[in-house]
Coordinates of C-alpha atoms in Angstrom, one line a residue:
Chain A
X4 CA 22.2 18.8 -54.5
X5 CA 25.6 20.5 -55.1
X6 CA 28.7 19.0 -53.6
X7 CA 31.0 21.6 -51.2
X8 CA 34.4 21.1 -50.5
X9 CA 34.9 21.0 -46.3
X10 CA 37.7 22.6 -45.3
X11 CA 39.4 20.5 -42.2
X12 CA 41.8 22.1 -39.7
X13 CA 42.4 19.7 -37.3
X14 CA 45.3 21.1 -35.8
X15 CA 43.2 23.9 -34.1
X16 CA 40.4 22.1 -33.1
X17 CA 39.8 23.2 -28.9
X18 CA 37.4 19.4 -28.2
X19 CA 39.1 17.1 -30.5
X20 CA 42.7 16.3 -30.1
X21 CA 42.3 17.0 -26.4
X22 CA 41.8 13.5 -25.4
X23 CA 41.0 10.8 -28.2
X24 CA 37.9 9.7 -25.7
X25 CA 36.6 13.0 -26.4
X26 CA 35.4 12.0 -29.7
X27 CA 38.5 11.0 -32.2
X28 CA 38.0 7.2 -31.4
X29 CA 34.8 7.2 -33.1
X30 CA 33.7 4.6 -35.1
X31 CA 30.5 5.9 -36.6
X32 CA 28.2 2.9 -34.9
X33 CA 25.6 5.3 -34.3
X34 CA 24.5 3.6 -31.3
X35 CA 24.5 7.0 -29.6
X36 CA 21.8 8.6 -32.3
X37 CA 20.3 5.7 -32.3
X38 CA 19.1 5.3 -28.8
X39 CA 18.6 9.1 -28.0
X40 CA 15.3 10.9 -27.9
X41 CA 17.2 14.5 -29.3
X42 CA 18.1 12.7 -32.5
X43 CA 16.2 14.7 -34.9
X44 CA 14.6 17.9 -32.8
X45 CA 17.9 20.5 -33.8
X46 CA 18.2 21.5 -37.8
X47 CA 21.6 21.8 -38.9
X48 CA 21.6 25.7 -39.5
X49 CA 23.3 26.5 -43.6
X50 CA 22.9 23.0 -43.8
X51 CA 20.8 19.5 -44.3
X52 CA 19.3 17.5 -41.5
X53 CA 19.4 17.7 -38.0
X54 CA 21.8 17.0 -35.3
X55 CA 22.4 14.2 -33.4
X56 CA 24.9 12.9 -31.0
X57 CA 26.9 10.6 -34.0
X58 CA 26.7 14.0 -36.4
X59 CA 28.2 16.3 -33.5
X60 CA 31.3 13.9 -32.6
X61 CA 31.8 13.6 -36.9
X62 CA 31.7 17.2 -36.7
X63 CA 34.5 17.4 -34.0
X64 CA 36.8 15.1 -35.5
X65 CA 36.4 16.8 -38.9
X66 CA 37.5 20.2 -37.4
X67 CA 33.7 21.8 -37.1
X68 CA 33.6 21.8 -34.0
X69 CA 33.1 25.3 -34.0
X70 CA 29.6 25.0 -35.6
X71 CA 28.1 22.3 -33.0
X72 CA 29.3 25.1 -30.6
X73 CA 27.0 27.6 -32.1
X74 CA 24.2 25.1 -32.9
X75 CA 21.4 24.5 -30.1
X76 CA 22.4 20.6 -30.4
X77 CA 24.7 21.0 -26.6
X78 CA 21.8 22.3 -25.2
X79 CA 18.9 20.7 -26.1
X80 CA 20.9 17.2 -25.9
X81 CA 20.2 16.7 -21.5
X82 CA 23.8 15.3 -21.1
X83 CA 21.3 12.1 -19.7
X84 CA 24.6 9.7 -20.8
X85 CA 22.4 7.1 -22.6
X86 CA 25.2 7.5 -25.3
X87 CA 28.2 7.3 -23.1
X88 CA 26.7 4.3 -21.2
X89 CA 26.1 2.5 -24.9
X90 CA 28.9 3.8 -26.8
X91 CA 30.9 0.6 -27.7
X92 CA 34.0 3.1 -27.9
X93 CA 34.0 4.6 -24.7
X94 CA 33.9 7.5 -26.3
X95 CA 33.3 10.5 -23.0
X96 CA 30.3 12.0 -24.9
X97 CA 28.8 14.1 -21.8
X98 CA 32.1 15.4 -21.5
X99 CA 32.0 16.5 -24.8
X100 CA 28.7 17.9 -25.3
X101 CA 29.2 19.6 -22.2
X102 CA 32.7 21.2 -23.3
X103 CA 30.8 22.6 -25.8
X104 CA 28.6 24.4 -23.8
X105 CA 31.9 25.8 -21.7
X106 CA 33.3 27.1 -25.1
X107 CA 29.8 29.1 -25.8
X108 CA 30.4 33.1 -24.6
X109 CA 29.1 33.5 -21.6
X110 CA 26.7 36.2 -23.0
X111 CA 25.2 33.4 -25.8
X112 CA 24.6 30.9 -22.7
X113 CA 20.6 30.5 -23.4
X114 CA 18.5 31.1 -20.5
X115 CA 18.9 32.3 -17.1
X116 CA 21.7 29.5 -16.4
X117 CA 24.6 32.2 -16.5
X118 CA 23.0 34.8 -15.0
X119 CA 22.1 32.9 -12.5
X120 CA 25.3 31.3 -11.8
X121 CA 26.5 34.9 -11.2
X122 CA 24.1 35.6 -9.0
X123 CA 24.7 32.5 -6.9
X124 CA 28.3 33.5 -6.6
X125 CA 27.2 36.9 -6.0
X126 CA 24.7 36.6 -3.1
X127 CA 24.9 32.7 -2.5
X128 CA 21.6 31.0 -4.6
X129 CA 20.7 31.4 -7.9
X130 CA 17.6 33.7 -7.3
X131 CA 19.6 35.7 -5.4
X132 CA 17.3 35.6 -2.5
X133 CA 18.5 37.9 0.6
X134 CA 19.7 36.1 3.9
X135 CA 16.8 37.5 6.2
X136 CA 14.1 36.9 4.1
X137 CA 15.7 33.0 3.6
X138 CA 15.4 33.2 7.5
X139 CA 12.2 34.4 8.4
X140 CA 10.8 32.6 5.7
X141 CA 12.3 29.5 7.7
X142 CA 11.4 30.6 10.8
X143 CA 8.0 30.8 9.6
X144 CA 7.2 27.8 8.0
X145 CA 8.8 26.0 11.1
X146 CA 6.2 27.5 12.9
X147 CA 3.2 26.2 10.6
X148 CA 4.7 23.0 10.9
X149 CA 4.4 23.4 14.8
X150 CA 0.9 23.8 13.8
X151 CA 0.4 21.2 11.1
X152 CA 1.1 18.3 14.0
X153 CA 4.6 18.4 14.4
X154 CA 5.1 19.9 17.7
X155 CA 8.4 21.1 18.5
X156 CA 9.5 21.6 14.6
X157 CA 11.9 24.1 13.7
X158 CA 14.6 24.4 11.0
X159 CA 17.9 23.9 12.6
X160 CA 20.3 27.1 11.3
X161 CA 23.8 27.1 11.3
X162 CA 23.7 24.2 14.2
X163 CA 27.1 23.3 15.0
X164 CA 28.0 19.5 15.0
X165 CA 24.5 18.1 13.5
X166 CA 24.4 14.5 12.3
X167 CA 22.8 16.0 8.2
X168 CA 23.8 19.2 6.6
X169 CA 21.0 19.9 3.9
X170 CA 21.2 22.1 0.7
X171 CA 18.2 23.6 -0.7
X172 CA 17.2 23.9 -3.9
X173 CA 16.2 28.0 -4.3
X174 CA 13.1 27.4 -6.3
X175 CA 11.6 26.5 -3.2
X176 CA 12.2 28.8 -1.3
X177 CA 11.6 31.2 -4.4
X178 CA 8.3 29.6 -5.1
X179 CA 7.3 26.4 -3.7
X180 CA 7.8 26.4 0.1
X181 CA 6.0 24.1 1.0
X182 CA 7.5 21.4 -1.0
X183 CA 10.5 21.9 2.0
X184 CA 8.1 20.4 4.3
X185 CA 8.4 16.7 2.6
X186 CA 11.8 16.2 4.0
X187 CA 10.9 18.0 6.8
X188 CA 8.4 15.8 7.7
X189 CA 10.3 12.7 7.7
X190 CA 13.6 14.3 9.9
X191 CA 10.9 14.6 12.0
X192 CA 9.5 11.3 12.1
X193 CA 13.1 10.1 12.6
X194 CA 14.0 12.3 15.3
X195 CA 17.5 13.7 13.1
X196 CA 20.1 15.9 14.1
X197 CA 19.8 17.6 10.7
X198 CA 21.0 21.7 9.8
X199 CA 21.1 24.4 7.2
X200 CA 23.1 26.6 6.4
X201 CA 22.3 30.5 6.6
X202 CA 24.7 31.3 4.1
X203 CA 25.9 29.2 0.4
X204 CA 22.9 26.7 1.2
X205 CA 21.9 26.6 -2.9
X206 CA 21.8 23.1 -3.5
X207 CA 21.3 23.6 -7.8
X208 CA 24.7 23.9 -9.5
X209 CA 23.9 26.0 -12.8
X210 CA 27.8 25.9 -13.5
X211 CA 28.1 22.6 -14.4
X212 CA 24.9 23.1 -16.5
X213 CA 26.6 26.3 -18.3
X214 CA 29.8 24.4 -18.6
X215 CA 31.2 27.0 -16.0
X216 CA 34.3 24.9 -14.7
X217 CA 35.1 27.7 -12.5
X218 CA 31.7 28.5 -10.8
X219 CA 31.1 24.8 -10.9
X220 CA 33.9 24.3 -8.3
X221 CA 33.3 26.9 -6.3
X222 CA 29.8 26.4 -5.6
X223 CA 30.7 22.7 -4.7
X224 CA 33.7 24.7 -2.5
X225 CA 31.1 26.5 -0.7
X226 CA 29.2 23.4 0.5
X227 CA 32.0 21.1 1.6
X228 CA 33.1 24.6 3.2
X229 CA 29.6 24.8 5.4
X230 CA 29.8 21.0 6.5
X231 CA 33.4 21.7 8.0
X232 CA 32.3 24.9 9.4
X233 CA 29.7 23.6 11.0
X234 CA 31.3 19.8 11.5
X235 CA 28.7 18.3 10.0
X236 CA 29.5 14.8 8.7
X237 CA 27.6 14.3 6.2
X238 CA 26.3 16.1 3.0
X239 CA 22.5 15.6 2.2
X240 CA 21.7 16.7 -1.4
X241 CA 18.4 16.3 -2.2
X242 CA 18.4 16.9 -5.8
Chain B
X10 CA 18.5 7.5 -1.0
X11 CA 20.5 5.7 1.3
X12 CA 19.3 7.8 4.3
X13 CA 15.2 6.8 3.7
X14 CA 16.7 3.1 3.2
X15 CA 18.0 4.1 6.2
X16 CA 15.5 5.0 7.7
X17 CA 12.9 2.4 6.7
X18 CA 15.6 -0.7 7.6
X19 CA 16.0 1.1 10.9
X20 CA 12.4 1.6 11.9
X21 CA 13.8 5.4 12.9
X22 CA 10.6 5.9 10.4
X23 CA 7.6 3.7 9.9
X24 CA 4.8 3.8 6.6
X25 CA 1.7 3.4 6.2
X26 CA 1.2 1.8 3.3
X27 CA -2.6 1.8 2.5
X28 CA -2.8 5.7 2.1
X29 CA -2.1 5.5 -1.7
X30 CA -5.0 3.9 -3.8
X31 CA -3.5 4.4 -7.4
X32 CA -1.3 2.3 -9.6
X33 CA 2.3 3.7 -9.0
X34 CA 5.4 3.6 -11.4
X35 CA 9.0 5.5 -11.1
X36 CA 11.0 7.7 -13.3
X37 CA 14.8 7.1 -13.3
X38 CA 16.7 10.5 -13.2
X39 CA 19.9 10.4 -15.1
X40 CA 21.9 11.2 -12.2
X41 CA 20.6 8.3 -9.9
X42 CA 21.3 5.7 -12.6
X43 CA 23.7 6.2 -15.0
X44 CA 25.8 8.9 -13.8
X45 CA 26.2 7.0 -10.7
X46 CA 27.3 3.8 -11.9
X47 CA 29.9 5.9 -13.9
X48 CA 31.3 7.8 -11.4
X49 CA 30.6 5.9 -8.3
X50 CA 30.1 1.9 -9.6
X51 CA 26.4 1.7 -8.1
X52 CA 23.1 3.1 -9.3
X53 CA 19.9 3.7 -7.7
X54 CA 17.3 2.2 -9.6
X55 CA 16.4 -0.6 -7.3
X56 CA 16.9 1.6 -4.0
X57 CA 14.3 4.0 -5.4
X58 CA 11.8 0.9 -6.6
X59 CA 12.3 -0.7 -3.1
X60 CA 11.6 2.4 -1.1
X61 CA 8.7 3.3 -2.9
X62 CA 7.4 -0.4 -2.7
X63 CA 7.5 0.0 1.1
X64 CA 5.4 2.9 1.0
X65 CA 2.8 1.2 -1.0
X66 CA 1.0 -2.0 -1.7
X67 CA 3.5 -3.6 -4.1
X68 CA 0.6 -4.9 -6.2
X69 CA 0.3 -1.1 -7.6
X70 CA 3.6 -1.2 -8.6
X71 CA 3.8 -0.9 -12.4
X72 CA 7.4 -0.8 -14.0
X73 CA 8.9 1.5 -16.6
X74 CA 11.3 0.0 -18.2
X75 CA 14.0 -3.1 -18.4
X76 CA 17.0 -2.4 -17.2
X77 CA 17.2 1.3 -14.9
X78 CA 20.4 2.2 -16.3
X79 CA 19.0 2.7 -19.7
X80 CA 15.8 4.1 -18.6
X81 CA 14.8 7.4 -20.6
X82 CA 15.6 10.7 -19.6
X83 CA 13.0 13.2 -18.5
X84 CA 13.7 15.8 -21.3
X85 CA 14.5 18.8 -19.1
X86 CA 17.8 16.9 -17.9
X87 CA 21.1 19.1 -17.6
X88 CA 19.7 22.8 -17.6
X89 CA 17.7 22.0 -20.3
X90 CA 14.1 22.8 -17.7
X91 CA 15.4 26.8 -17.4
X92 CA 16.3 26.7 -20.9
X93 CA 14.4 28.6 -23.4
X94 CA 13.9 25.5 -25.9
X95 CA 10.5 24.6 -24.9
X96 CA 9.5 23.1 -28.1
X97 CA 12.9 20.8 -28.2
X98 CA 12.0 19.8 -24.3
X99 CA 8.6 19.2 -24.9
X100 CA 9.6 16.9 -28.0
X101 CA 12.2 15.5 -26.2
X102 CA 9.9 14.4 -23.4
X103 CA 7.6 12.3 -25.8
X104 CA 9.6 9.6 -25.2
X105 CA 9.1 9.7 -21.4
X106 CA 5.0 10.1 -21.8
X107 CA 5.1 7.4 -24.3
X108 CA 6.5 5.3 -21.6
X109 CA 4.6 6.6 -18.4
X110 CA 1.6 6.3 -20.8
X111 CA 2.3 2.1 -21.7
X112 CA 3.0 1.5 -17.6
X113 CA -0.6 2.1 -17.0
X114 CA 0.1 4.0 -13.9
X115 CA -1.6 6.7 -12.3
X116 CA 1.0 7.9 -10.3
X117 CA 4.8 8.7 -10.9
X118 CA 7.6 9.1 -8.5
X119 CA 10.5 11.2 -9.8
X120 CA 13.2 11.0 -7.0
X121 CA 14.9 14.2 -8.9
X122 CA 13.4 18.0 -8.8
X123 CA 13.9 18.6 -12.1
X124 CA 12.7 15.2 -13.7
X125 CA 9.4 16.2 -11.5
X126 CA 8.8 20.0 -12.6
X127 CA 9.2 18.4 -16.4
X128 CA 7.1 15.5 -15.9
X129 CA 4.2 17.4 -13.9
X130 CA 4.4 20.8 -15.1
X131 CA 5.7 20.1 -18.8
X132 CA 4.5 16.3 -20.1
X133 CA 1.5 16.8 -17.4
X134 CA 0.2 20.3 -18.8
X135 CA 0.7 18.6 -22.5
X136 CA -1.0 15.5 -21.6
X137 CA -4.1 17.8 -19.8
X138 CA -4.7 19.9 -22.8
X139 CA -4.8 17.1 -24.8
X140 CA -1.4 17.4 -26.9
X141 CA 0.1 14.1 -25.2
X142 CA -1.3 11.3 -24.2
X143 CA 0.3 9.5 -20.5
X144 CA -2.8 7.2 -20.9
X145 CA -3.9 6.9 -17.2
X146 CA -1.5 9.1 -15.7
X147 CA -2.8 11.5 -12.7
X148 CA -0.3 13.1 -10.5
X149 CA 3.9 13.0 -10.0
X150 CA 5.2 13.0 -6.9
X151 CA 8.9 13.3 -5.4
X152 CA 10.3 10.4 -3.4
X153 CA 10.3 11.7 -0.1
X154 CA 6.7 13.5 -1.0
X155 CA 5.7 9.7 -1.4
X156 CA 7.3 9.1 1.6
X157 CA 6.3 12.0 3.7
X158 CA 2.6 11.3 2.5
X159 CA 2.9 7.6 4.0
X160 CA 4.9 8.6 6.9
X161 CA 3.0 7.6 10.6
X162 CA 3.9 10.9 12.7
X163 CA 4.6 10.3 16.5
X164 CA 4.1 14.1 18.0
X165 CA 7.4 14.5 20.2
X166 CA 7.1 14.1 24.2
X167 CA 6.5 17.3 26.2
X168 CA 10.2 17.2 27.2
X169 CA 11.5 16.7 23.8
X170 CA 9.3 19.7 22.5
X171 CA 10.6 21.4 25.4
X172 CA 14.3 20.9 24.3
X173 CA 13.6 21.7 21.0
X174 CA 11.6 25.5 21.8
X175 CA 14.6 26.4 23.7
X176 CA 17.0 25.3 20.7
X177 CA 15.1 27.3 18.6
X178 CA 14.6 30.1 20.6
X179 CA 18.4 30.4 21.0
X180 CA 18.7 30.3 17.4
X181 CA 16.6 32.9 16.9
X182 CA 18.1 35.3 19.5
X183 CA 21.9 34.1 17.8
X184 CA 20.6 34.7 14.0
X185 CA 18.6 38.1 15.3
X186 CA 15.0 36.6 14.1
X187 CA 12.3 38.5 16.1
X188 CA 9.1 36.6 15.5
X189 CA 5.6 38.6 16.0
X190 CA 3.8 37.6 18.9
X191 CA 0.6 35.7 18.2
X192 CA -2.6 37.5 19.5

């Protein structure tokens, strides 16, 4: 194997320098690596080995940062915090990993997570499903419910002053409607003032997966926003 | 999580708790555990062991792992479920069949909607077609799917049904829904 010189700039690093928890008070344990099931699945691209979470934060505090950006490892590490809960150093991994992911163009974000984080902000979910259909499609489920033994059902919209505002995850909606019913069900049961909202009700935050600070906020804006619109006190966020 | 506490303290909801025959274990999302105690001091773990014990005979209770907090993560945690790495999420997941696989259990509960799409539609596709092995492993359920399946229903009194028709059909005239009339 032939030895390469690496060249270290750590004055310009974006990650590193930031905050020393973001990586510089490393000590090389490996108790992050060590304990994580992505240790292993990413090959270092022009390079030997694979990633893993002790590799990426060397990486960062050497000044090559820009190449864990550009490597698959931020996004096939879950940001699950194994690490960070371990990590003898208190070293902010999530935090880290994740910044990665927010310095990744927008247009290299793998997967629908961007585009659907636009079309959340756009039209208010992340599968941009029109307000009317979202309606009806309520309406009509509440209706099979009635049917299904639990007379009297319907789905509260928009209901000013109810005990439980709920967000919804789109994908049911989108394609598993019936998996609504569950909690359903049970506000029945337990006779609860419960609501949604007609409008901003996407309950999936694709921002903070994307490492979207902006979108992130916002979309958490949005459903503080319904509660105090509708004076609901508190926040149910079955996800 | 605190609400079906809640709601099962209370008696607001009541379970019947002989409707599931298989041998039951549960899946800690990250969030519940670990990201809670960080950012909040408290994790879920035993709230989500507790509720599902009162929804089943306790004796089918089969556990995971030692400690909740450093229970495994699903493999599709983070965004990683709508990424395009399925081979990386699939690999990841291992982990998580390998222990699902040495519980014994039939039956997971994964109190998170993306822990359950990976566990039922990713690790349980694998472990169908033979590419994994979950060892006894049938079905995955959400929380409140376990607890909706065990729930007793009361139907509502004629008055409270009453109420709630002309709530609704207030709604509807408010939100401008125009239902078809049934024949």
């Amino acid at each position: 194997m032939e030895a390469h010189e690496i060249t270290i700039d750590r004055k310009r690093r974006k990650i590193g320098g930031l905050s020393p928890d973001l990586a510089d008070r490393c000590f090389t344990c490996g108790t992050c690596s060590g304990g994580c099931p992505a240790t292993g699945l990413v090959p270092i691209e022009g390079g030997e080995g694979t990633w893993d979470a002790r590799k990426a934060i060397r990486a960062i505090v050497f000044g090559m940062e820009q190449e864990v950006i550009d490597s698959k490892w931020p996004w096939v590490c879950t940001i699950c915090g194994r690490c960070e809960y371990a990590c003898p150093m208190g070293i902010k991994l999530m935090r880290t990993f994740r910044a990665c992911r927010t310095l990744r163009d927008r247009d290299k974000v793998p997967g629908p997570i961007h585009k659907g984080t636009v079309m959340n902000l756009e039209k208010g979910n992340n599968l941009g499903i029109p307000t009317e259909d979202f309606l009806y499609l309520l309406a009509d489920m509440g209706k099979e419910m009635e049917e299904e033994g639990f007379p009297g059902f319907y789905v509260p919209v928009d209901k000013e002053g109810a005990n439980i505002i709920v967000t919804i995850n789109s994908k049911e909606p989108f394609g598993e409607p019936d998996d609504m019913k569950f909690w359903w069900k049970i506000f029945y049961a337990a006779k609860e003032d419960w609501t949604v909202s007609s409008v901003n009700w996407e309950g999936v935050n694709w921002g903070l997966f994307s490492g979207d600070d902006e979108a992130w906020k916002e979309q958490c804006r949005r459903i503080i926003e319904n509660a105090r619109r509708l004076k609901c006190k508190t926040i149910l966020y079955p996800e | 999580m605190d609400l079906l506490e809640e709601y099962i303290t209370t008696g607001r909801i009541t379970l019947d708790t002989t409707r599931v025959h298989e041998t039951v274990t549960v899946h800690d999302p990250c969030n519940y555990v670990r990201k809670s105690q960080m950012a909040l001091g408290d994790h879920m773990g035993d709230k989500t062991r507790w509720i599902v014990k009162q929804c089943i005979n306790p004796e089918l209770y089969r556990e995971m792992c030692d400690d909740p907090l450093n229970n495994f993560c699903c493999g599709a945690g983070g965004g990683a479920w709508a990424m395009p790495y399925t081979e990386e999420r699939l690999a990841y997941g291992r982990v998580k069949a390998d222990q699902i696989r040495a519980t014994g259990a039939e039956l997971v509960i994964a109190p998170c909607h993306n822990c359950r799409d990976q566990i039922l539609k990713g690790l349980g596709k694998e472990h169908a077609e033979g590419r994994m092995d979950m060892g006894n492993y049938k079905e995955t359920m959400y929380l409140w799917e376990l607890v909706a399946h065990c729930l007793i229903v009361e139907p509502w009194s004629e008055e409270e049904i009453e109420a709630a028709h002309a709530a609704r059909d207030a709604q509807f005239e408010r939100l401008g829904i125009v239902m078809e009339e049934e024949e």
